[in-house]
Coordinates of C-alpha atoms and ligand atoms in Angstrom, one line a residue:
M1 CA 161.7 213.3 40.8
N2 CA 165.0 215.1 40.9
S3 CA 166.6 215.4 44.6
I4 CA 164.1 217.0 46.8
K5 CA 167.1 218.8 48.1
Q6 CA 167.5 220.7 44.9
I7 CA 163.9 222.0 45.1
P8 CA 163.6 225.5 45.7
K9 CA 162.4 226.6 49.0
A10 CA 160.7 228.9 51.1
E11 CA 159.4 229.0 54.8
I12 CA 156.5 231.6 56.3
H13 CA 156.3 230.1 59.8
V14 CA 159.5 230.1 62.2
H15 CA 160.2 231.1 65.7
L16 CA 163.8 232.2 65.2
E17 CA 164.6 232.2 68.9
A18 CA 163.8 228.6 68.7
T19 CA 166.2 227.7 66.1
I20 CA 168.8 227.7 68.1
S21 CA 171.0 224.5 68.1
P22 CA 171.9 222.8 71.0
D23 CA 175.9 223.5 70.5
L24 CA 174.6 227.7 69.7
C25 CA 172.5 226.9 72.9
R26 CA 175.5 225.3 75.5
K27 CA 178.0 228.2 74.3
L28 CA 175.3 230.9 74.9
A29 CA 174.4 229.8 78.0
K30 CA 178.5 229.1 78.8
R31 CA 179.3 232.9 77.9
N32 CA 176.1 234.4 79.7
N33 CA 176.5 232.2 82.6
V34 CA 173.0 230.6 82.3
D35 CA 172.8 227.4 84.6
L36 CA 170.9 224.7 82.2
S37 CA 170.3 220.8 83.7
E38 CA 171.9 218.4 81.5
D39 CA 168.3 217.1 81.6
L40 CA 167.3 219.8 79.2
F41 CA 169.0 217.9 76.1
A42 CA 168.1 214.5 77.2
G43 CA 164.7 213.7 75.7
Q44 CA 163.3 211.9 72.2
Y45 CA 164.0 215.6 70.6
V46 CA 167.0 217.4 70.5
Y47 CA 165.3 219.5 73.6
A48 CA 163.1 217.5 76.2
W49 CA 159.3 218.3 76.7
E50 CA 156.5 216.6 77.8
D51 CA 153.5 217.7 76.4
F52 CA 152.2 220.9 74.3
Y53 CA 152.8 223.2 78.0
D54 CA 155.5 221.4 78.7
F55 CA 157.0 222.8 75.5
L56 CA 155.8 226.2 75.7
K57 CA 157.8 226.5 79.0
Q58 CA 161.0 224.7 78.2
Y59 CA 161.1 226.8 75.2
D60 CA 161.1 230.2 77.6
I61 CA 163.9 228.0 78.9
I62 CA 166.1 227.5 76.2
T63 CA 165.8 230.4 74.7
S64 CA 166.9 232.9 77.5
V65 CA 170.3 232.0 76.9
I66 CA 170.4 234.6 74.5
H67 CA 171.0 237.8 75.9
T68 CA 172.8 240.1 73.3
P69 CA 172.1 241.5 69.9
D70 CA 175.2 239.9 68.8
D71 CA 173.6 236.3 70.1
Y72 CA 170.7 237.4 67.9
R73 CA 173.3 238.1 65.1
E74 CA 174.9 234.6 65.7
L75 CA 171.5 233.0 66.1
T76 CA 170.1 234.2 62.9
Y77 CA 173.0 233.7 61.1
N78 CA 173.3 229.9 61.7
Y79 CA 169.7 229.2 61.1
L80 CA 169.6 230.9 57.1
K81 CA 173.0 228.9 57.0
K82 CA 171.5 225.8 57.5
C83 CA 168.4 226.7 55.3
A84 CA 170.7 227.7 52.5
A85 CA 172.3 224.8 52.4
D86 CA 168.8 223.0 52.0
H87 CA 168.2 225.3 49.1
V88 CA 165.8 227.6 50.7
I89 CA 165.7 231.2 48.6
Y90 CA 163.3 232.9 51.5
V91 CA 162.5 232.9 55.1
E92 CA 159.8 234.7 57.0
A93 CA 160.9 234.1 60.6
M94 CA 159.1 235.7 63.8
I95 CA 160.9 237.0 66.2
S96 CA 160.1 238.1 70.0
S97 CA 161.1 241.7 71.6
T98 CA 159.0 240.4 74.6
H99 CA 162.0 237.5 74.8
A100 CA 164.7 240.0 74.1
K101 CA 163.5 242.8 76.7
L102 CA 163.5 239.8 79.0
Q103 CA 167.1 239.7 79.1
G104 CA 167.6 243.4 78.9
M105 CA 168.3 244.0 75.4
T106 CA 166.4 247.2 74.1
Y107 CA 163.7 246.7 70.8
N108 CA 166.0 248.4 68.7
S109 CA 169.1 246.7 69.9
F110 CA 167.8 243.3 69.3
L111 CA 166.4 243.6 65.6
E112 CA 169.7 245.3 64.5
G113 CA 171.4 241.9 66.1
V114 CA 168.8 239.8 63.7
I115 CA 168.8 242.3 60.7
E116 CA 173.2 241.6 60.8
G117 CA 172.7 238.7 61.1
A118 CA 170.1 238.1 57.9
N119 CA 172.4 240.8 56.0
Q120 CA 175.6 238.2 56.5
A121 CA 173.7 235.3 55.1
R122 CA 172.2 237.2 52.0
E123 CA 175.6 238.5 51.3
E124 CA 177.1 235.0 51.6
F125 CA 174.4 232.6 50.7
G126 CA 171.9 234.8 48.7
I127 CA 169.3 233.9 51.3
V128 CA 166.6 236.4 51.4
S129 CA 165.1 236.9 55.1
K130 CA 162.2 239.2 56.4
Y131 CA 160.8 238.9 59.7
I132 CA 157.1 239.0 62.0
M133 CA 156.8 240.5 65.5
N134 CA 155.0 238.3 67.4
G135 CA 152.8 238.8 70.7
I136 CA 152.5 236.1 73.0
R137 CA 149.1 234.7 74.3
H138 CA 149.4 233.9 77.4
L139 CA 151.1 237.0 78.5
G140 CA 148.0 238.8 78.1
P141 CA 146.6 241.4 75.9
D142 CA 148.6 244.4 77.5
S143 CA 152.0 243.0 76.3
V144 CA 151.1 241.7 73.2
F145 CA 149.6 246.0 73.2
Q146 CA 152.9 247.5 74.0
T147 CA 154.5 244.9 71.5
A148 CA 152.4 246.4 68.4
E149 CA 152.9 249.7 69.8
E150 CA 156.4 249.5 69.9
V151 CA 156.4 248.2 66.1
L152 CA 154.5 250.8 65.1
N153 CA 156.1 253.2 66.7
N154 CA 159.4 251.7 65.1
P155 CA 158.9 250.8 61.4
H156 CA 161.3 248.7 59.8
F157 CA 161.8 247.7 55.8
D158 CA 162.6 244.1 57.2
L159 CA 159.4 244.0 59.5
V160 CA 156.8 242.9 57.7
G161 CA 154.1 241.7 59.8
F162 CA 152.8 240.7 63.6
G163 CA 151.7 237.5 64.4
L164 CA 150.3 236.2 67.4
A165 CA 151.5 233.1 69.1
G166 CA 151.1 230.9 72.7
D167 CA 148.1 229.4 74.2
E168 CA 145.6 229.6 71.7
L169 CA 143.3 227.3 74.0
H170 CA 143.0 229.6 77.2
F171 CA 143.7 233.0 75.8
P172 CA 141.5 233.3 72.9
A173 CA 141.0 235.9 69.9
K174 CA 138.2 238.5 71.1
L175 CA 141.0 239.1 74.4
F176 CA 142.9 240.9 71.5
T177 CA 141.0 242.9 69.3
K178 CA 141.8 246.1 70.4
T179 CA 145.7 245.4 69.2
F180 CA 144.5 244.3 65.9
D181 CA 142.1 246.3 65.1
I182 CA 145.2 248.8 65.7
L183 CA 147.4 246.9 63.4
K184 CA 144.7 246.5 60.5
K185 CA 144.0 250.1 60.5
E186 CA 147.7 250.6 60.0
N187 CA 147.4 247.9 57.4
F188 CA 150.0 245.9 58.9
P189 CA 149.9 242.3 58.0
I190 CA 148.9 239.8 60.4
T191 CA 149.4 236.2 61.2
I192 CA 147.7 234.3 63.7
H193 CA 148.5 230.8 65.3
A194 CA 144.5 229.4 64.7
G195 CA 143.7 225.6 64.3
E196 CA 146.1 224.0 66.4
W197 CA 145.2 223.4 69.8
D198 CA 141.5 224.8 69.2
G199 CA 139.2 224.2 66.4
P200 CA 137.3 225.8 64.1
Q201 CA 135.7 228.5 65.8
S202 CA 139.4 229.6 66.8
I203 CA 140.5 230.1 63.0
R204 CA 136.9 231.6 62.5
D205 CA 137.7 234.6 65.3
A206 CA 141.4 234.8 63.7
I207 CA 140.0 235.7 60.5
N208 CA 136.7 237.9 61.6
L209 CA 138.0 239.4 64.7
L210 CA 142.0 239.8 64.2
H211 CA 141.8 240.2 60.3
A212 CA 144.5 237.2 60.0
K213 CA 145.6 237.0 56.7
R214 CA 147.6 234.0 57.4
L215 CA 146.8 231.1 59.8
G216 CA 149.5 229.8 61.8
H217 CA 148.7 225.7 61.4
G218 CA 145.0 226.5 60.6
V219 CA 145.0 222.5 59.8
R220 CA 142.0 221.9 61.9
C221 CA 139.7 223.6 59.7
I222 CA 139.4 220.1 58.3
E223 CA 136.7 219.7 61.2
D224 CA 134.2 222.1 59.8
P225 CA 133.6 221.4 55.7
D226 CA 132.1 224.6 55.6
L227 CA 135.0 226.2 56.8
V228 CA 137.4 224.1 54.4
E229 CA 134.9 225.7 51.9
E230 CA 135.3 229.4 52.7
L231 CA 139.1 229.2 53.0
R232 CA 139.5 227.3 49.6
N233 CA 137.5 230.5 48.0
S234 CA 139.4 233.1 50.1
D235 CA 142.9 234.6 49.9
I236 CA 144.1 233.1 53.0
V237 CA 147.0 231.0 53.1
L238 CA 147.9 228.4 55.6
E239 CA 151.1 227.8 57.2
T240 CA 151.6 224.3 58.2
C241 CA 153.9 222.4 60.2
P242 CA 153.0 219.0 60.0
T243 CA 155.8 217.8 62.2
S244 CA 155.4 220.1 64.7
N245 CA 151.7 218.8 64.9
V246 CA 152.8 214.5 65.1
A247 CA 155.3 215.7 67.4
T248 CA 152.8 217.8 69.8
K249 CA 150.3 214.4 69.2
I250 CA 147.7 216.7 67.5
Y251 CA 148.0 214.0 65.0
P252 CA 149.4 210.5 65.3
S253 CA 151.1 210.2 61.8
Y254 CA 152.0 212.2 58.6
E255 CA 149.4 209.5 57.1
G256 CA 146.9 210.9 60.1
H257 CA 147.7 214.6 59.7
P258 CA 145.4 216.4 57.4
V259 CA 147.9 218.4 55.2
K260 CA 147.4 216.3 52.0
E261 CA 143.9 216.3 52.1
L262 CA 143.6 220.4 52.6
F263 CA 146.1 220.4 49.5
N264 CA 144.1 218.3 47.8
Q265 CA 140.8 220.2 48.1
G266 CA 142.3 223.2 47.2
L267 CA 143.5 225.3 50.4
K268 CA 146.5 227.8 49.3
I269 CA 149.2 225.3 51.6
T270 CA 152.5 226.2 53.0
V271 CA 155.3 223.7 54.9
N272 CA 157.1 225.0 57.4
S273 CA 159.2 223.6 60.5
D274 CA 157.6 225.9 63.2
D275 CA 160.7 225.4 66.4
P276 CA 162.8 223.0 64.7
P277 CA 164.9 221.7 67.0
F278 CA 162.1 221.0 69.2
F279 CA 160.4 218.9 66.9
N280 CA 163.6 217.5 65.5
A281 CA 162.2 219.3 62.2
T282 CA 164.0 221.2 59.2
I283 CA 162.4 222.8 56.4
G284 CA 164.1 220.4 53.7
G285 CA 162.2 217.5 56.0
E286 CA 158.9 219.2 56.0
Y287 CA 159.1 219.2 51.9
E288 CA 160.3 215.5 51.7
V289 CA 157.1 214.9 54.4
M290 CA 155.1 216.2 51.1
A291 CA 156.8 214.0 48.6
N292 CA 156.2 210.7 51.1
L293 CA 152.5 212.2 51.1
G294 CA 152.5 211.6 47.1
L295 CA 153.5 215.5 46.1
S296 CA 154.9 215.9 42.3
E297 CA 158.1 217.8 41.8
D298 CA 155.7 220.4 40.4
E299 CA 153.7 220.3 43.8
L300 CA 156.4 220.6 46.0
K301 CA 157.1 224.1 44.0
S302 CA 153.7 225.0 44.4
L303 CA 154.3 225.3 47.8
T304 CA 157.2 227.3 47.8
R305 CA 155.2 229.7 44.9
N306 CA 152.7 229.7 47.9
A307 CA 155.0 230.8 50.8
I308 CA 156.2 233.7 48.6
K309 CA 152.8 235.1 46.9
Y310 CA 151.5 235.0 50.7
A311 CA 154.7 236.3 52.1
F312 CA 154.5 240.1 53.7
C313 CA 157.8 241.1 51.7
D314 CA 157.3 243.9 49.0
Q315 CA 156.3 242.6 45.8
H316 CA 160.1 243.5 44.1
T317 CA 161.2 241.1 46.2
K318 CA 158.6 238.5 45.5
S319 CA 159.1 238.9 41.9
K320 CA 162.7 238.1 42.0
L321 CA 162.6 235.2 44.1
L322 CA 159.5 233.9 41.8
K323 CA 162.0 234.0 38.9
K324 CA 163.7 231.3 41.2
I325 CA 161.9 228.7 41.1
Ligands
LIG401 N1 155.4 229.5 70.1 C1 156.3 228.5 69.4 N2 155.5 227.3 68.7 C2 154.4 227.6 69.0 C3 153.4 226.9 68.7 N3 153.6 225.4 67.9 N4 152.1 226.9 68.8 C4 151.8 228.1 69.6 N5 152.8 228.8 70.0 C5 154.1 228.5 69.5
LIG402 ZN1 154.2 228.6 65.3

């Protein structure tokens, strides 16, 4: 096999705010007068956390150093630069206006910062990126509704979808139907984190109640063979994040993770880094994981093809990207 590094890659499940490197985190903390404890940098991973719920808490603390549109520009540019060095041709990143507004930015100013970084990276490295706005489950239905309203009222060519992240177990799909019915009515593409911290029913609800076209993780469908069969026969793609799931101890190891089995059963699989420094993950590393689990070079390329085929961007962009694989 050629070096895995050379394989054209794509990533469609990464939380932009969570890509922040420790250097940028420290720099922004200093510039924005945020007092961060050194303990935050002293764990097994780049940022310290104890379990999934503590991870969600530390995530908010670390990302609270991002205060201005220019911070967002730098964050976006830095991540895309790293991806381009790993031969990533396309990134569809989740962003959070909720986080940005908590730090005093407006919806439009933060989005402009992201897009400026994206344009800069595209011009310098040729990497294409689009964005998905996330609602956050554990902030409740009103917060997610307001986020969706703002997205629908401010269309942007590079903002191509709406996602739902956060605490899947305690904030089930049925709480959010109003928001996702409206998004569906407007034909706005939807991806839902489901089948990560909750099981097959959460996946069924994401599809049937929230109209998900893609599943963030989705891997716990393995617990229900009928659901696996339904997904195999559907057009729904799984945004799997093996390193994230091993780090948060949903599965004990890569060998114990269902991604290879789901791939073998013919589900539409992509691999993704989720929250890279929180799990010491990279998108290139996820392709390595799949190679170690036995995927051939052609099969690794099929992961990239799936990511682009099921991306939420326009057809013209997809056609150009598919020619690069
Ligand atoms: N937000 C950021 N990362 C997440 C994950 N892995 N699951 C749910 N919400 C998240
Ligand atoms: Zn995620």
